[in-house]
mmCIF file of C-alpha atoms in Angstrom:
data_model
loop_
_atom_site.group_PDB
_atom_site.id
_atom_site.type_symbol
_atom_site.label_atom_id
_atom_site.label_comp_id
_atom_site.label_asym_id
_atom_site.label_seq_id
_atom_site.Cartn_x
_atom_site.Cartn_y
_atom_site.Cartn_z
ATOM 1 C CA UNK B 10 93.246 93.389 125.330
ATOM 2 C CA UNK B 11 90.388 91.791 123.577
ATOM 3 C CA UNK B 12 92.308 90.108 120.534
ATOM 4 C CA UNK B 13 89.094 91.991 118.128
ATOM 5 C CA UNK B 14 89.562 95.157 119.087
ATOM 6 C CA UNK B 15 92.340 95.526 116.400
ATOM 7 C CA UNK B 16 92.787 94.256 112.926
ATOM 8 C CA UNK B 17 95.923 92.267 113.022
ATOM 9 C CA UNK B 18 99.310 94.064 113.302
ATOM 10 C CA UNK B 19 100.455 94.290 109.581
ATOM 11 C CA UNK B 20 104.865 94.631 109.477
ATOM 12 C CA UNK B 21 106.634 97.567 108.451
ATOM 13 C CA UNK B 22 107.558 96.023 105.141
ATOM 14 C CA UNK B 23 103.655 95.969 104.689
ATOM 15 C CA UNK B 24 103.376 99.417 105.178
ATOM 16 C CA UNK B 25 106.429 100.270 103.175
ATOM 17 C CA UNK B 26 105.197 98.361 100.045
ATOM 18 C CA UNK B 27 101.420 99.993 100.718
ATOM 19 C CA UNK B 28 102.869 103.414 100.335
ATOM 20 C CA UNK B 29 105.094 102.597 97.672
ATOM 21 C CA UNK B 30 102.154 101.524 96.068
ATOM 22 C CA UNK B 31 100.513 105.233 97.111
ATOM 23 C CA UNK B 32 103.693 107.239 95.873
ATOM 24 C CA UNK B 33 103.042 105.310 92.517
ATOM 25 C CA UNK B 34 99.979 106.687 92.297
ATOM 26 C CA UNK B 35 99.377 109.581 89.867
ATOM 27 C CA UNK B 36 98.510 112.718 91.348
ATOM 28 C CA UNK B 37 96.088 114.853 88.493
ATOM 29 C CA UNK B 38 95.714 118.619 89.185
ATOM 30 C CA UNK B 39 97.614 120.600 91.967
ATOM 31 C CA UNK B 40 95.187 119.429 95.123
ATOM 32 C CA UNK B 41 95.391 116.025 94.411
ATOM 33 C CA UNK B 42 96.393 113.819 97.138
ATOM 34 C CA UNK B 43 95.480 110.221 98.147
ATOM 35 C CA UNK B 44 94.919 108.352 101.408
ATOM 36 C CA UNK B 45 95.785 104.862 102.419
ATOM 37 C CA UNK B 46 94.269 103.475 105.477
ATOM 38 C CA UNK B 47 97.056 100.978 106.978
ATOM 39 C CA UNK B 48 95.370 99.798 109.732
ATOM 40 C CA UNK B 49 92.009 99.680 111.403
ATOM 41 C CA UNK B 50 90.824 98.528 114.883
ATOM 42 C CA UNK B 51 87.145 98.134 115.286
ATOM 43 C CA UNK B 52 85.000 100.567 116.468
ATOM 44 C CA UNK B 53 84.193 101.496 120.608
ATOM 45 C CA UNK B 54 80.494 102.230 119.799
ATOM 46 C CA UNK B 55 78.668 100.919 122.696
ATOM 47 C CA UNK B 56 78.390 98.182 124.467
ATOM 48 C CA UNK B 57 82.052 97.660 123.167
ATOM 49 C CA UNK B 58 83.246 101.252 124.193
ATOM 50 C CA UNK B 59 86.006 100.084 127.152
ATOM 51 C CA UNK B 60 87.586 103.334 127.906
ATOM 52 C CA UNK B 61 90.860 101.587 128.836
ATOM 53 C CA UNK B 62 91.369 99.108 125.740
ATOM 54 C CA UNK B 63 90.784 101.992 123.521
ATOM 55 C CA UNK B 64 94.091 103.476 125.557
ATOM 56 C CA UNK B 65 95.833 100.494 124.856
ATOM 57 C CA UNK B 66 94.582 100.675 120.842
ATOM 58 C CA UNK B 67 95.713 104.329 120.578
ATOM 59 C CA UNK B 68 98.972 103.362 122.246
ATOM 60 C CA UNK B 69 99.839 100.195 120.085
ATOM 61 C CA UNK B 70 98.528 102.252 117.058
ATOM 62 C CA UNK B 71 101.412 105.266 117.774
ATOM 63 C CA UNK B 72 103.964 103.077 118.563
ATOM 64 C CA UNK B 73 103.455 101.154 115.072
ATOM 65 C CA UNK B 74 103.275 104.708 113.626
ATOM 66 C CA UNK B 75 107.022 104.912 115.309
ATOM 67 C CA UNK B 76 108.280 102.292 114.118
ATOM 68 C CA UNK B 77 107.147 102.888 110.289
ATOM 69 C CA UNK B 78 108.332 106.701 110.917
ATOM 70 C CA UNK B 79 112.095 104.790 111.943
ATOM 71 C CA UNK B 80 111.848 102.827 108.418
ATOM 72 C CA UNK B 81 110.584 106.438 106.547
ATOM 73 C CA UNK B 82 113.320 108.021 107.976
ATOM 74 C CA UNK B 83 116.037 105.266 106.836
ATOM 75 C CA UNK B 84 114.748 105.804 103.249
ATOM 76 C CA UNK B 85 114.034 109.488 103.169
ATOM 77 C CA UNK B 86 115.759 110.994 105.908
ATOM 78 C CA UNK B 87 114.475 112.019 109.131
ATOM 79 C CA UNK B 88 110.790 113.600 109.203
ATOM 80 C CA UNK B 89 109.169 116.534 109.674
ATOM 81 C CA UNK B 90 106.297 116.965 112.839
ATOM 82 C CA UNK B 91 103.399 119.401 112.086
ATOM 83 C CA UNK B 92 100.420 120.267 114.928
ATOM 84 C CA UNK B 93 96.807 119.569 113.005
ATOM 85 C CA UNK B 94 95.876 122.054 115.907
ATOM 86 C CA UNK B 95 94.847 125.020 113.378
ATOM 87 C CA UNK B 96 93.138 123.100 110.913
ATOM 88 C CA UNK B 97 91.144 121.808 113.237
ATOM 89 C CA UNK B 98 90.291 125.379 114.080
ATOM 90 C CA UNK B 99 90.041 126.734 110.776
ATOM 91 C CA UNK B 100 87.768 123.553 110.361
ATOM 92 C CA UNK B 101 85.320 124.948 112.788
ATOM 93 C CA UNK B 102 85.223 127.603 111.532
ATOM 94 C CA UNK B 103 82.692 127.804 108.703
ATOM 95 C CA UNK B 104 84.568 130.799 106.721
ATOM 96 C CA UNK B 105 87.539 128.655 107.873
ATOM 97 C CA UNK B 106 89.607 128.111 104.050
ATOM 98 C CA UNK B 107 91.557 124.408 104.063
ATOM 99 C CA UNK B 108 93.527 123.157 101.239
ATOM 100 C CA UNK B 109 92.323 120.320 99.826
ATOM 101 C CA UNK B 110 94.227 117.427 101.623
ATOM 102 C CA UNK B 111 93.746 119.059 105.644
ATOM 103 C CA UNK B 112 90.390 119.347 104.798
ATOM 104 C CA UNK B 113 90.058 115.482 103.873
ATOM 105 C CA UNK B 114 92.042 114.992 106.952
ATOM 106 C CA UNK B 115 90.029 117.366 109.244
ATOM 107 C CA UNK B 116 86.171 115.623 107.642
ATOM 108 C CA UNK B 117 88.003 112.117 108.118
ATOM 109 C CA UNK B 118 88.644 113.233 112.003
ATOM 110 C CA UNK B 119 92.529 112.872 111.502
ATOM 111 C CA UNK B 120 93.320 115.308 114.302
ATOM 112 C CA UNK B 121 97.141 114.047 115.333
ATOM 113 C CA UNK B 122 100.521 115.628 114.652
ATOM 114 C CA UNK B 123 100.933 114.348 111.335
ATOM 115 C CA UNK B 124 104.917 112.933 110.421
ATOM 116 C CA UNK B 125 105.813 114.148 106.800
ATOM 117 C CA UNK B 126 108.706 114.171 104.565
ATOM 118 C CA UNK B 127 109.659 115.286 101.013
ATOM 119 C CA UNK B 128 109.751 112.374 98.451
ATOM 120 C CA UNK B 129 110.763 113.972 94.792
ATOM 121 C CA UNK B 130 108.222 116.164 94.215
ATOM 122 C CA UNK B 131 105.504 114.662 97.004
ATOM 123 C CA UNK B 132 104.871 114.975 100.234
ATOM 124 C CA UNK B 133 104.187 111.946 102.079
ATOM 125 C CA UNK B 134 102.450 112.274 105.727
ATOM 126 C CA UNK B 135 102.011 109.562 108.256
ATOM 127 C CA UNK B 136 99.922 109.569 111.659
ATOM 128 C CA UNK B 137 97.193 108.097 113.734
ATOM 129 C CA UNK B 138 93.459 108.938 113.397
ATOM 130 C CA UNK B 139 90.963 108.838 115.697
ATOM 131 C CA UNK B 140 87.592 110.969 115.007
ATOM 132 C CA UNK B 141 85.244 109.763 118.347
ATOM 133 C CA UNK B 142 85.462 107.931 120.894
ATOM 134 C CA UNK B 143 82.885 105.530 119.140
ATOM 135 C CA UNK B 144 85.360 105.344 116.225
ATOM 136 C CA UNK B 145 87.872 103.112 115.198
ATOM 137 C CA UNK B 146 91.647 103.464 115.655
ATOM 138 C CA UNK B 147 93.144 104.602 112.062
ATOM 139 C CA UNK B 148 97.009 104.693 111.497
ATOM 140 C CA UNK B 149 97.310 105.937 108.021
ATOM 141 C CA UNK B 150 99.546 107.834 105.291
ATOM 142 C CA UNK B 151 99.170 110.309 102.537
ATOM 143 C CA UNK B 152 100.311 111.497 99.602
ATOM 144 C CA UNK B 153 100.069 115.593 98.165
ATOM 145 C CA UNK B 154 102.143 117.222 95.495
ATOM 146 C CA UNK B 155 100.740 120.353 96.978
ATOM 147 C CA UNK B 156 102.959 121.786 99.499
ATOM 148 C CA UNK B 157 100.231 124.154 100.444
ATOM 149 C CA UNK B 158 99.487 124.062 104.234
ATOM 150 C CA UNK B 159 102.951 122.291 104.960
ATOM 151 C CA UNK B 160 105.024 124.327 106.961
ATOM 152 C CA UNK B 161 107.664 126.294 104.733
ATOM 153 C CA UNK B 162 110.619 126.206 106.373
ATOM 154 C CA UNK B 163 110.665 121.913 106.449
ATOM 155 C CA UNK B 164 113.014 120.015 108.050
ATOM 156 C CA UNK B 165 112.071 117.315 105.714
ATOM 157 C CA UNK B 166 114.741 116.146 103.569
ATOM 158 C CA UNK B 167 114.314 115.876 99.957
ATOM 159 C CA UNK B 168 113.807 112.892 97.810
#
């Protein structure tokens, strides 16, 4: 793999203090939410759009998205999985109605399964973003104190 195609590999203890940093956050008004971008690869726009080292991007991006979930987890308990599936239809759908934080997900082209679980009275999501195939690799996280659009029956343990 080219060694630009990514933006160097930050550690799990990285991440962890980056989303500390996000839970610290205040959240004003009952959509609020925030958005940290972890990590970045460049973009496949041609003449740099190699089919098969975007594969290997994607890949490397999920399994760093494992091995934060693995460190979530030990603090928080295990996660929750969610499909982005229908808000991605909703999306499309111009009479489609998003709350506030799927809809930043959905214009951002944050299509995957997003990883969530319950800290105090936040919900924190985790995943890997990818909106083209001209677009960079994005694993990110985010923070809501709006539980609307979460599933309500979550596995998610609480803070």
């Amino acid at each position: 793999m080219n060694d630009e195609a990514v933006s160097p590999s930050k550690s799990v203890p990285q991440h962890l203090a980056e989303i500390g940093e996000l839970l610290a956050r205040p959240l004003i008004g009952s959509d609020a939410y925030h958005l940290v971008i972890l990590r970045e690869s460049r973009d496949f726009a041609p003449p740099n759009d190699d089919w098969d080292e975007l594969m290997r991007t994607s890949e490397e991006f999920e399994g760093e998205l494992i091995a934060l979930a693995a460190a979530l987890d030990a603090r928080w308990g295990p996660h929750a999985t969610m499909s982005m599936e229908g808000y991605v239809h909703a999306f499309m759908d111009p009479d489609g109605d998003l709350p506030p934080f799927f809809r930043y997900l959905c214009e951002s082209g944050y299509f995957g399964d997003l990883l969530y679980w319950r800290v105090g009275d936040r919900l924190l999501a985790a995943s890997v973003g990818h909106e083209d195939k001209e677009e960079p690799v994005v694993l990110f996280a985010g923070v809501t104190g709006s539980g609307e659009g979460f599933p309500t029956s979550e596995r998610a343990a609480p803070g």
